[in-house]
Amino acid sequence: MCGIAGYLCFEGRVAPSVDVLGDMVSSLRHRGPDASGVYLDDSVGLGHSRLSIVDLAGGDQPIHNEDESLWIVYNGEIFNYPELQKELAARGHRFYTSTDTEVILHLYEEEGAACLSRLNGQFALAIWDNRARSLFLARDRMGIRPLHYIVEKGRLLFASEIKALFQADDVPRRLDPVALDQVFTFWSPLPGRTIFQAVQELPPGHYLVATPEGGVSIRQYWDVPFGPPGEQSAWEPEELREHVRELLIDAVRIRLRADVPVGSYLSGGLDSSGVTAIVKRHFNNRLRTFGIRFEEPRFDESRFQDGMVSFLGTEHTAIRATNEEIGKAFRDVIRHVEKPILRTAPVPLYLLSDTVRRNGFKVVLTGEGADEVFGGYDIFRETLVRRFWARQPSSRLRPRLIRKLYPDIFRDPRLGATLQAFFGVGLQNTGDPFYSHRIRWENTKRIKTFFSEDLRGAIGDYSGEDELRARLPGSFASWDPLSKAQYLEMALFLSNYLLSSQGDRVAMAHSVEIRLPFLDYRIVEFMARVPPRWKIRGLREKYLLKRVLHDLLPAPILRRPKHPYRAPIGQSLLPGNGADLPEALTGDALKREGLFDAAKVGRLIRKIRTVPEPSEVDAMALAGILSSQLLHEQFVSRFPAGRGAPFVPTVFVDRRSIVPK
Amino acid sequence: MTNHLGAIREFVVANFLFGEEGKLGDDTSFLESGIIDSTGLLELVGFLEERFGIRVADEELVPENLDSLSNISAYLAGKLDGKLST
């Protein structure tokens, strides 16, 4: 796992200096502290910072093909590379390393962009074709690995993280008002957009081709293949179970391929328990696991975590994420995630990756993605229940299912009738393509009340929903409600939040690579065509997955109600007991950064400090406001200027015809 | 009565609208407009009980009594009348 950075300079323009490329690579050192490399010719620069996982001695990048006409820098893992390598060797390709990196390059040589459909993995890559004079950038199907770029001033700059792009002096650093509007609606910017103006993200499942003439084109090569009910699988449940079981075991098996030891995250929930059990039972009897404990009981899963550890007999290390530590680390986490977040849940994972690394591990498996793929989230069950209720709005019994779904919200029985009415708002609008997410988005949008006059003015009458509606796949309207909800959750929450802010960024902050068996594309594709009734049965979420894991897990894990992974917000970010207000939330700081209405934020802070526990929306507002402030401060108003330490790459390939002084 | 309405309005504006009064009419439905969420409802009931010294009975916790400023005000008036007469 690594960081990549580079540029393509359009004709007639002056290439950035080697120092700039050096600074770009150096700013990604946390992603790859083991080695670094650079390739330069007259129009292109490729840079790489390496975290060595496969072919430790011989795998330094950039890597080239036989005649050195193709050069690659690459961040990721292709888990099916041994099979591809054999095939390519049989076709006459010669390899000088035993890396997956080199395999991709030769496969690209054979098949061009079509090679992407052959790769099973998580990656972001850049290939320079010196003969065709074209730069090829690509990103994995689900968007597990990040890739950003900016096209302006006669050049294209690209990098794993945005901070690397900002190393070039004249790249503008401004927050994008529209992206802020999107974050405070959908919880993340829409795919392709970043929180910074002019900086773009290559969306998951896309590739980009750029040439020195200035041509830049982007194509989608993959999307989650949901479809109308007529295209769904007619298999019997036992056949489904057996097939998913085989896929899942194979997805885990190929994700254990590495020249370093692979550990596993274990929370005590179904998904990470399932992955861990598969590793332990099928592949590695001496497994190291890592987990998080919380000081507050309502977030803590220790009982189940400990149960799984003794059930499987793994060597387990758990950290205790205290409120204070979460609050303290929040600023650093925002520097890594590079966008505002409405939750603190990424922070404990940031703390955990530090411990993983200190224990000598670079690679861990995680259970992320199962909720999206197998139908685990409450929002999915909620939409099914509301639709069921909408068919008989006057029913007294149907809405009671909502109470069963959210025992926490309905814990005061006196408020049942009124609380129930909240879930009845808009009940009949079942034709709304965003029916499943309507309540969440309407709640989140309320936070926009804190935007400053200036920010509101800049957003104008932009509507994120209109933009999203225009981008939905053509057949979306014909899909079943669960598929629709899953698609939205994958397009918005999964790639931009779960895999990024709560995934790659907080793991790579400490040079740890995560691998996600549930997001093996074979599983994602297969499950997209499984009828909804096998995903959620009645109110039983992840029904099929539970059947798959039935023989591997103890009954308490299979039967426990879903426990969403959350971390404390109010108590962490705004400690009571007379503690100081974080500087970024003071009236002065709010006025200085100019994003929020200082008076309103002041009232929010007073309220949160008064009530025993802030409401969901108030807590999200607090996290969103503070993270935006910290982001603006660290990347816009006080971005560290000037060169870092001199850059001395491990590999330096200089093919420039004219070397500037 | 008007005093009650003023006090309730002040509470809702400060705590749920964070000072932005413009959106709130006497008959604006808290539910439909999304002004108050499920946790907010608990805060609101807590405020009414504390500020006006009433006890909101289980069967009174229905949207008809709590969903807008005028609903609350009418409910409260009845409640306080009852209280005075006992």
Coordinates of N, CA and C in Angstrom, one line a residue, chain A residues 23 46 60 75 81 94 133 149 235 238 258 268 275 306 390 437 545 578 629 649:
Chain A
D23 N 8.2 17.2 -3.1 CA 7.3 17.6 -2.0 C 6.0 16.9 -2.0
L46 N 6.2 11.0 -12.5 CA 5.5 10.0 -11.7 C 6.2 9.9 -10.4
D60 N 10.4 -1.9 -5.6 CA 10.4 -0.4 -5.6 C 9.8 0.1 -6.9
N75 N -0.8 2.3 -6.2 CA -1.2 2.1 -4.7 C -2.3 1.1 -4.7
Y81 N -3.2 -11.6 -8.6 CA -2.1 -11.4 -9.5 C -1.3 -12.7 -9.8
R94 N 8.1 -11.1 -19.8 CA 9.1 -11.4 -18.8 C 9.0 -10.4 -17.6
R133 N 2.4 8.3 -25.8 CA 2.3 9.6 -25.1 C 1.0 9.8 -24.5
Y149 N -7.3 14.6 -8.6 CA -6.5 15.3 -9.7 C -7.1 16.7 -9.8
W235 N -32.4 -18.5 -7.9 CA -31.8 -19.7 -7.2 C -32.6 -19.9 -5.9
E238 N -30.8 -22.4 -0.6 CA -29.6 -23.2 -0.3 C -28.5 -23.1 -1.3
A258 N 0.3 -12.1 1.0 CA 1.2 -11.0 1.3 C 2.5 -11.6 1.8
G268 N -16.6 -7.7 17.4 CA -17.6 -8.4 18.2 C -18.9 -8.4 17.4
V275 N -15.4 -12.7 9.2 CA -14.2 -12.7 8.5 C -13.1 -13.4 9.3
D306 N -14.9 -10.0 23.5 CA -14.2 -11.0 24.3 C -14.7 -12.4 24.1
A390 N -47.1 2.4 4.6 CA -47.7 3.3 3.6 C -48.8 2.6 2.8
H437 N -33.8 7.5 1.9 CA -32.9 8.4 2.6 C -33.6 9.7 3.0
L545 N -26.4 -13.7 4.8 CA -25.0 -13.7 5.4 C -25.0 -14.5 6.7
G578 N -16.2 22.5 32.9 CA -15.4 23.8 32.8 C -14.3 23.7 31.8
Q629 N -14.2 23.7 10.4 CA -13.3 24.7 10.9 C -11.9 24.2 10.8
P649 N 15.0 10.2 -3.4 CA 14.2 9.0 -3.7 C 15.1 7.7 -3.8

